[in-house]
Every structure is written in C-alpha cells, then in structure tokens.
Short mmCIF file of C-alpha atoms in Angstrom, two decimals:
data_model
loop_
_atom_site.label_atom_id
_atom_site.label_comp_id
_atom_site.label_asym_id
_atom_site.label_seq_id
_atom_site.Cartn_x
_atom_site.Cartn_y
_atom_site.Cartn_z
CA ASN A 1426 90.41 130.42 173.48
CA GLY A 1427 93.84 130.90 171.98
CA VAL A 1428 93.37 134.60 171.24
CA ALA A 1429 96.56 135.98 169.72
CA VAL A 1430 98.66 137.17 172.70
CA LEU A 1431 102.08 135.84 171.76
CA PRO A 1432 104.43 137.97 169.63
CA ALA A 1433 104.55 136.86 166.03
CA PRO A 1434 107.84 135.74 164.47
CA GLN A 1435 109.62 138.38 162.39
CA ASN A 1436 112.13 138.56 159.53
CA LEU A 1437 110.90 135.58 157.56
CA SER A 1438 113.11 134.67 154.63
CA VAL A 1439 113.90 131.69 152.40
CA HIS A 1440 117.42 130.51 151.66
CA SER A 1441 117.48 128.11 148.73
CA THR A 1442 120.55 126.37 147.38
CA ASN A 1443 120.59 123.41 144.98
CA MET A 1444 116.85 122.91 145.36
CA LYS A 1445 117.03 122.69 149.18
CA HIS A 1446 114.78 125.38 150.58
CA LEU A 1447 115.11 126.66 154.14
CA LEU A 1448 112.61 129.06 155.68
CA THR A 1449 114.08 131.04 158.58
CA TRP A 1450 112.77 133.67 161.02
CA SER A 1451 113.92 135.53 164.10
CA PRO A 1452 113.27 133.51 167.25
CA VAL A 1453 110.65 134.81 169.67
CA ILE A 1454 112.27 135.00 173.11
CA LEU A 1455 109.81 134.41 175.94
CA PRO A 1456 110.49 133.65 179.60
CA GLY A 1457 109.68 130.21 180.92
CA GLU A 1458 108.74 127.24 178.82
CA MET A 1459 109.87 126.46 175.29
CA THR A 1460 108.35 128.31 172.38
CA PHE A 1461 107.03 126.45 169.39
CA TYR A 1462 106.21 127.57 165.87
CA SER A 1463 103.84 126.38 163.17
CA VAL A 1464 104.59 126.75 159.48
CA GLU A 1465 101.99 126.67 156.73
CA TYR A 1466 102.15 127.11 152.95
CA GLN A 1467 99.92 127.61 149.95
CA GLY A 1468 100.92 127.15 146.35
CA GLU A 1469 99.72 129.31 143.50
CA TYR A 1470 96.79 126.95 143.07
CA GLU A 1471 95.57 127.56 146.59
CA SER A 1472 96.05 131.29 146.38
CA LEU A 1473 94.11 131.42 143.09
CA TYR A 1474 91.38 128.84 143.69
CA THR A 1475 91.06 128.36 147.48
CA SER A 1476 92.74 131.34 149.09
CA HIS A 1477 91.42 130.43 152.55
CA VAL A 1478 93.30 127.11 152.42
CA TRP A 1479 96.71 126.92 154.03
CA ILE A 1480 98.53 123.61 154.36
CA PRO A 1481 100.57 122.64 157.43
CA SER A 1482 104.21 122.08 156.54
CA SER A 1483 105.11 118.41 156.44
CA SER A 1484 108.02 118.87 158.84
CA CYS A 1485 107.42 121.99 160.91
CA SER A 1486 103.94 122.01 162.33
CA PRO A 1487 105.02 122.32 165.07
CA THR A 1488 108.75 122.92 165.45
CA ASN A 1489 110.83 124.54 168.21
CA GLY A 1490 113.67 125.83 166.04
CA SER A 1491 113.61 129.10 164.14
CA GLU A 1492 113.97 127.50 160.74
CA CYS A 1493 112.11 124.98 158.64
CA ASP A 1494 113.22 122.78 155.74
CA ILE A 1495 110.35 123.31 153.33
CA THR A 1496 111.93 121.37 150.47
CA ASP A 1497 109.30 118.60 150.56
CA ASP A 1498 106.48 121.16 150.63
CA ILE A 1499 107.64 123.12 147.57
CA THR A 1500 106.75 120.52 144.96
CA ALA A 1501 105.90 122.54 141.86
CA THR A 1502 107.56 125.39 140.00
CA VAL A 1503 104.98 127.98 141.04
CA PRO A 1504 105.05 130.79 143.63
CA TYR A 1505 104.38 129.66 147.21
CA ASN A 1506 103.13 131.78 150.08
CA LEU A 1507 104.56 130.86 153.48
CA ARG A 1508 103.52 131.86 157.00
CA VAL A 1509 104.67 131.18 160.56
CA ARG A 1510 103.14 131.76 163.96
CA THR A 1511 104.26 131.23 167.55
CA THR A 1512 102.42 128.70 169.67
CA ARG A 1513 102.62 127.89 173.36
CA ASP A 1514 100.05 125.60 174.99
CA SER A 1515 96.78 126.93 173.66
CA GLN A 1516 98.14 130.40 172.99
CA THR A 1517 99.03 131.46 169.46
CA SER A 1518 100.43 134.58 167.86
CA ALA A 1519 99.17 136.22 164.70
CA TRP A 1520 100.53 134.78 161.50
CA SER A 1521 103.61 136.33 159.92
CA THR A 1522 103.63 135.87 156.16
CA LEU A 1523 106.69 135.85 153.89
CA GLU A 1524 106.81 139.20 152.18
CA HIS A 1525 107.27 137.83 148.66
CA PRO A 1526 106.08 134.40 147.47
CA PHE A 1527 108.91 131.91 146.94
CA ASN A 1528 109.39 130.07 143.65
CA ARG A 1529 111.92 127.24 143.50
CA ASN A 1530 113.15 128.46 140.14
CA SER A 1531 115.06 131.11 142.12
CA THR A 1532 117.21 128.54 143.89
CA VAL A 1533 120.97 129.18 143.81
CA LEU A 1534 122.62 126.43 141.77
CA MET A 1535 126.17 125.67 142.86
CA PRO A 1536 128.61 123.60 140.80
CA PRO A 1537 128.65 120.00 142.04
CA ARG A 1538 131.47 118.64 144.15
CA MET A 1539 133.23 115.84 142.37
CA GLU A 1540 136.02 113.32 142.77
CA VAL A 1541 138.19 112.44 139.80
CA THR A 1542 140.20 109.25 140.19
CA LYS A 1543 141.97 106.70 138.05
CA ASP A 1544 141.47 102.99 138.17
CA GLY A 1545 144.41 101.67 136.25
CA PHE A 1546 144.06 103.37 132.88
CA HIS A 1547 140.41 104.24 133.50
CA LEU A 1548 139.36 107.82 134.23
CA VAL A 1549 136.60 107.62 136.85
CA LEU A 1550 134.34 110.40 138.14
CA GLU A 1551 132.02 110.48 141.12
CA LEU A 1552 129.70 113.44 141.46
CA GLU A 1553 127.95 114.72 144.57
CA ASP A 1554 124.46 113.22 144.96
CA LEU A 1555 122.17 116.26 144.89
CA GLY A 1556 118.92 114.34 144.64
CA PRO A 1557 116.58 113.07 141.92
CA GLN A 1558 115.93 116.45 140.32
CA PHE A 1559 119.56 116.83 139.27
CA GLU A 1560 121.45 115.71 136.19
CA PHE A 1561 125.01 116.72 135.34
CA LEU A 1562 126.82 117.81 132.22
CA VAL A 1563 130.37 116.50 132.41
CA VAL A 1564 133.12 117.77 130.11
CA TYR A 1565 136.50 116.06 129.95
CA TRP A 1566 139.57 116.37 127.82
CA ARG A 1567 143.11 115.25 127.44
CA ARG A 1568 145.38 118.03 128.65
CA GLU A 1569 147.37 118.92 125.57
CA PRO A 1570 147.33 121.80 123.08
CA GLY A 1571 144.26 121.75 120.83
CA ALA A 1572 142.67 118.92 122.75
CA LYS A 1573 139.06 118.08 121.87
CA GLU A 1574 136.51 118.32 124.67
CA HIS A 1575 134.13 115.40 125.23
CA ALA A 1576 130.76 115.86 126.89
CA LYS A 1577 128.55 113.38 128.72
CA VAL A 1578 125.26 113.72 130.63
CA VAL A 1579 125.28 111.88 133.94
CA ARG A 1580 121.76 111.16 135.18
CA ARG A 1581 122.54 110.72 138.87
CA GLY A 1582 125.23 111.63 141.40
CA GLY A 1583 126.72 109.41 144.04
CA ILE A 1584 127.83 106.60 141.72
CA PRO A 1585 131.22 106.18 139.99
CA VAL A 1586 131.12 106.84 136.26
CA HIS A 1587 133.75 105.64 133.80
CA LEU A 1588 134.66 108.47 131.45
CA GLU A 1589 137.62 107.40 129.38
CA THR A 1590 140.40 104.90 128.97
CA MET A 1591 143.58 106.95 129.27
CA ASP A 1592 146.88 106.73 127.50
CA ALA A 1593 150.00 106.18 129.56
CA GLY A 1594 151.75 109.40 130.57
CA ALA A 1595 148.88 111.65 129.51
CA ALA A 1596 146.92 113.96 131.81
CA TYR A 1597 143.15 114.26 131.67
CA CYS A 1598 140.90 117.00 133.09
CA VAL A 1599 137.23 117.03 134.05
CA LYS A 1600 134.67 119.72 134.90
CA ALA A 1601 130.94 119.44 135.57
CA GLN A 1602 127.80 121.54 135.94
CA ALA A 1603 124.49 120.70 137.61
CA LEU A 1604 121.27 120.70 135.52
CA VAL A 1605 117.73 120.97 136.91
CA LYS A 1606 115.22 120.33 134.16
CA THR A 1607 112.14 121.06 136.27
CA ILE A 1608 113.21 124.68 136.54
CA GLY A 1609 115.15 124.79 133.24
CA ARG A 1610 118.40 126.04 134.76
CA HIS A 1611 121.98 124.93 135.33
CA SER A 1612 124.89 125.85 137.58
CA ALA A 1613 128.24 127.23 136.55
CA PHE A 1614 130.90 124.68 135.75
CA SER A 1615 133.01 123.41 138.59
CA GLN A 1616 136.72 124.05 138.60
CA ALA A 1617 138.47 121.49 136.45
CA LYS A 1618 140.27 118.62 138.16
CA CYS A 1619 143.03 116.71 136.43
CA VAL A 1620 144.77 113.38 136.89
CA GLU A 1621 147.81 111.92 135.24
CA VAL A 1622 148.00 108.22 134.68
CA GLN A 1623 151.07 107.93 136.88
CA GLY A 1624 150.47 111.15 138.88
CA GLU A 1625 148.03 112.21 141.61
CA SER A 1626 145.08 114.52 141.08
CA LEU A 1627 146.52 117.90 140.05
CA PRO A 1628 144.41 121.03 140.74
CA LEU A 1629 144.61 123.48 137.77
CA GLU B 835 112.28 112.78 133.87
CA LEU B 836 110.60 115.50 131.79
CA ARG B 837 108.34 114.15 129.07
CA THR B 838 107.44 115.87 125.81
CA LEU B 839 103.72 116.02 125.04
CA ARG B 840 102.89 116.57 121.36
CA LEU B 841 99.37 117.95 121.13
CA GLY B 842 99.10 118.81 117.47
CA SER B 843 101.17 121.95 116.95
CA CYS B 844 101.36 122.50 120.69
CA VAL B 845 104.40 120.86 122.25
CA ILE B 846 105.02 121.08 126.00
CA THR B 847 107.07 119.21 128.60
CA ALA B 848 105.81 117.87 131.88
CA ASN B 849 107.16 115.68 134.66
CA LEU B 850 104.38 113.08 134.38
CA GLN B 851 106.33 110.39 136.22
CA ALA B 852 106.74 112.65 139.25
CA ILE B 853 103.01 113.44 139.17
CA ARG B 854 102.19 109.72 138.86
CA ASN B 855 104.49 108.89 141.79
CA VAL B 856 102.79 111.52 143.93
CA PHE B 857 99.27 110.41 142.97
CA SER B 858 100.11 106.79 143.75
CA GLU B 859 100.42 107.81 147.41
CA ILE B 860 96.67 108.47 147.65
CA ARG B 861 95.22 106.55 144.70
CA ASP B 862 94.06 103.50 146.64
CA SER B 863 92.47 105.49 149.44
CA VAL B 864 90.68 107.79 146.98
CA GLN B 865 89.47 104.94 144.76
CA ALA B 866 88.25 103.08 147.85
CA ARG B 867 85.83 105.96 148.48
CA ASP B 868 84.32 105.64 145.00
CA GLU B 869 80.96 103.89 145.28
CA ASN B 870 80.02 104.25 141.63
CA ILE B 871 82.27 101.56 140.28
CA ASP B 872 80.00 100.62 137.39
CA MET B 873 80.55 103.84 135.48
CA ARG B 874 83.45 106.01 134.34
CA ILE B 875 83.88 109.72 133.72
CA LEU B 876 87.00 109.39 131.52
CA ARG B 877 86.02 106.81 128.91
CA ASN B 878 88.16 105.44 126.08
CA THR B 879 85.84 106.97 123.49
CA GLY B 880 86.67 110.40 124.84
CA SER B 881 90.39 109.84 125.20
CA LEU B 882 93.09 112.15 123.97
CA GLN B 883 94.53 109.43 121.72
CA ASP B 884 91.11 108.95 120.13
CA THR B 885 91.03 112.67 119.32
CA LYS B 886 92.56 114.16 116.20
CA PRO B 887 95.91 115.84 116.97
CA SER B 888 94.77 119.38 116.26
CA ASP B 889 92.03 119.10 118.90
CA ARG B 890 94.08 117.41 121.62
CA CYS B 891 95.47 120.58 123.20
CA CYS B 892 91.97 122.06 123.60
CA LEU B 893 90.54 118.86 125.06
CA LEU B 894 93.40 118.57 127.55
CA ARG B 895 93.04 122.22 128.48
CA HIS B 896 89.33 121.65 129.21
CA LEU B 897 90.12 118.57 131.28
CA LEU B 898 92.78 120.36 133.34
CA ARG B 899 90.37 123.19 133.95
CA LEU B 900 87.76 120.66 135.15
CA TYR B 901 90.23 119.23 137.63
CA LEU B 902 91.48 122.63 138.77
CA ASP B 903 88.05 124.29 139.03
CA ARG B 904 85.91 121.43 140.33
CA VAL B 905 87.92 118.46 141.54
CA PHE B 906 91.01 119.42 143.53
CA LYS B 907 89.36 122.25 145.43
CA ASN B 908 86.26 120.23 146.33
CA TYR B 909 87.85 117.01 147.49
CA GLN B 910 86.98 116.84 151.17
CA THR B 911 89.66 115.47 153.50
CA SER B 912 90.92 116.22 156.97
CA ASP B 913 94.08 114.23 156.41
CA HIS B 914 97.07 116.57 156.12
CA HIS B 915 99.10 114.16 153.99
CA THR B 916 96.27 113.87 151.46
CA LEU B 917 95.91 117.65 151.53
CA ARG B 918 99.62 118.03 150.69
CA ILE B 919 99.42 115.47 147.88
CA ILE B 920 96.41 117.24 146.35
CA SER B 921 98.22 120.57 146.61
CA ASN B 922 101.19 119.00 144.82
CA LEU B 923 98.94 117.61 142.05
CA ALA B 924 96.96 120.84 141.69
CA ASN B 925 100.04 123.07 141.44
CA SER B 926 101.63 120.65 138.98
CA PHE B 927 98.45 120.67 136.84
CA LEU B 928 98.38 124.46 137.10
CA THR B 929 101.90 124.57 135.64
CA ILE B 930 100.84 122.35 132.72
CA LYS B 931 97.71 124.44 132.14
CA LYS B 932 99.86 127.59 131.98
CA ASP B 933 102.00 125.96 129.30
CA LEU B 934 98.86 125.09 127.32
CA GLY B 935 97.80 128.70 127.78
CA ILE B 936 100.96 129.78 125.98
CA CYS B 937 100.01 127.49 123.10
CA HIS B 938 96.55 129.08 123.12
CA ASP B 939 98.15 132.53 122.93
CA HIS B 940 100.14 131.31 119.95
CA MET B 941 97.03 129.98 118.22
CA THR B 942 98.15 126.35 118.50
CA CYS B 943 95.40 125.21 120.84
CA HIS B 944 92.39 125.30 118.54
CA CYS B 945 89.00 124.07 119.85
CA GLY B 946 87.33 122.14 117.07
CA LYS B 947 83.98 120.36 117.08
CA GLU B 948 85.56 117.09 118.17
CA ALA B 949 87.22 118.48 121.29
CA THR B 950 84.13 120.44 122.24
CA GLU B 951 81.84 117.41 121.82
CA LYS B 952 84.16 115.04 123.69
CA TYR B 953 84.51 117.44 126.60
CA ARG B 954 80.74 117.93 126.66
CA GLN B 955 80.31 114.16 127.05
CA ILE B 956 82.92 113.95 129.82
CA LEU B 957 81.26 116.84 131.65
CA HIS B 958 77.91 115.07 131.24
CA HIS B 959 79.31 111.92 132.88
CA PHE B 960 80.80 114.08 135.65
CA GLU B 961 77.53 115.91 136.29
CA GLU B 962 75.46 112.72 136.25
CA LEU B 963 76.88 111.99 139.69
CA GLU B 964 76.18 113.68 143.00
CA PRO B 965 78.83 116.46 143.38
CA GLN B 966 81.12 114.88 146.00
CA ALA B 967 80.79 111.46 144.37
CA ALA B 968 81.83 113.02 141.05
CA VAL B 969 84.84 114.67 142.71
CA VAL B 970 85.90 111.37 144.32
CA LYS B 971 85.52 109.44 141.06
CA ALA B 972 87.32 112.05 138.95
CA LEU B 973 90.24 112.18 141.38
CA GLY B 974 90.35 108.40 141.41
CA GLU B 975 90.51 108.43 137.60
CA LEU B 976 93.57 110.72 137.57
CA ASN B 977 95.72 107.78 136.53
CA ILE B 978 93.58 107.46 133.38
CA LEU B 979 94.20 111.10 132.53
CA LEU B 980 97.92 110.67 133.20
CA ARG B 981 97.98 107.63 130.91
CA TRP B 982 96.28 109.65 128.17
CA MET B 983 98.90 112.37 128.58
CA GLU B 984 101.76 109.87 128.63
CA GLU B 985 100.58 108.54 125.28
CA MET B 986 100.77 111.99 123.62
#
C-alpha cells in the first residue's frame, strides 16, 4: 500500500534568476530501475486557508531528474511551500519540504544581454527576450564631453528598437536594465556598448 | 501590465489582465456547471462603480474576503489544471487583499453604510443558493468582479 520505504530526497533548494525558478535536490541513488520524483507546491493562500491542499507541479509530477522548473507554478508574489518525494512503482518516500518558503520577489535580476547595431545612420538596439513580465529601461547618449543622456522604456525584448538617428562620425553608447513590475524591482545596468557611424561596436 | 485601482483615497496596483488571462482558461468550464442561470450574485446595483468612492475599498475588501474564505477553497474539482488555475487566482487575490489591508491600516478603507448594505445584499444572493451552487456561480462571475475592478 505504498508505505514510505524509499529514502526521501534531501538538500532541496530554489535557484531563481530573471524570474526563472528552478527547484533542485540531491538525487536518490537506488539499485535497479529508474527513480522518479513528484513535486508539489502550495501558495500562501493554501497554507493559510487550506493547509491540507498541495498542488502537483505542472511539469514535474512525476519527473526522473533531480530538478524541476517551477516557474509556471509560482504565479503570484507570495511565499510558496514546495515539497518533493521519491516514487518507484507503488512505493513512495516521505515528503521532503523546502526549508524556507520561496517568494519570487527574491529572484536574482541580471542585466539584459543586448545587441547594439547601426542601420545606416540609425542606432538600433535588440534586447534579450526575458518573457512577458519584463520591461527595460534603456539609456543612450552621444559619446562626447557633457553629453545628455536619453532614456526610453522598452516594453518587450526580442525585437529591434530604433533609438536615434546618428550624426556622421559621432559615437553613440547604450546601456539597459531589466524591470519587473510585478515584484517592483530592477536589475543593475548592463555594461555600455558603443557604435560609431563608420566604426564597429566598440566595448567601453 | 500593472493597473492602478483608485478606490477613494486608497490607491493600489494589480495585474488584472494577467488574472483575467488566467481565469479565461477555466471560465467556460466553470460557467457550464452553473445551473442557476436566471439569477446573479454580483448585480449592477451592487457594483463598485455604483458605489461612492470612499466606500469602494471596503466593498472590494469584503468581496475579496468572500472569494478567499468561501469560494476558492470550496470549489470542488479533481482536475489538476483547474486546481492550479484556482491557486493562481486565490494567491493573486490574496496579494490584492493585503494591499487593501495596508489602506485599512492607514485609515483609507472606511466602511460606510453604503458598502455595508451593498455587501449584505451580495451575501444574501450568495446564501440564497445551495452552497456548492453558490460557489460555482460566484467563481463563474469572477469576470464581473474583474470588470468592476478594471473600471476603478
């Protein structure tokens, strides 16, 4: 009757970068057939109002790896409890629960990758597509003493954005930071990248 | 896209479009289970827009509490996808209710006679129905509540 005889997974932890959340644990090594795991979660609502309710992860119930992308399960900015157990045929282990609830507002926000190019005299930027939750603050300037910085909010990555029409012989620089409104945070600025109308992209 | 809700002196932001997108995944199946199609729990007369601004925060707070205390937790389903969607909705509503709680702490979520009376009527409509039927209808009417919030 599936009494807990299998060892439970250990060392659960969540690694979250740019709103992609990965739950990992130490694999359970058993002789013979493959070992599977089941992942379940409960948001703050469940823990407050229906603490007996745990929800199977959308992508890891079951899974045979020792990690689970829980990004699609973590859908609100509230603490989430997470648990994993080992399963094999009808046998299951006890549940191992993440020591501290995970909240997506703790995600590590990295500066976005970007490509700065010129199309004739047009300064064009393409930012990394980090998904629908991200916007970007882009700052660009003409590289000369006392130059004024211009700022622009770009709603979505992955599409070329025209920033400026450049003057011949001048160099222009661009930097960007990622913004996530749902958690009210932003990344550091990326390193600036510059182009010169007749030159190639010049790192600072 | 975060939206600003102006509820009298209480101003909060919420990602209503994301919530609407999520709800749309189960709306038809939930509404199909509603057998009481000749009545409504959330009626225009009790709407947020039809409520004076200073009472809107209180009315919304009562409504969110109704959904959190009596709707989401009592909706019976064995379907895991529906369970995940309801968890998403419930935790999103919980976030909004916390923001309204901050307004309440700052005395900007006053419960006047109008809010109290309108909520009493909504609760009456809810309790007129058999419990699970009321839960099904209220969940099916979530798009009405979202529309009320979008118009704040």
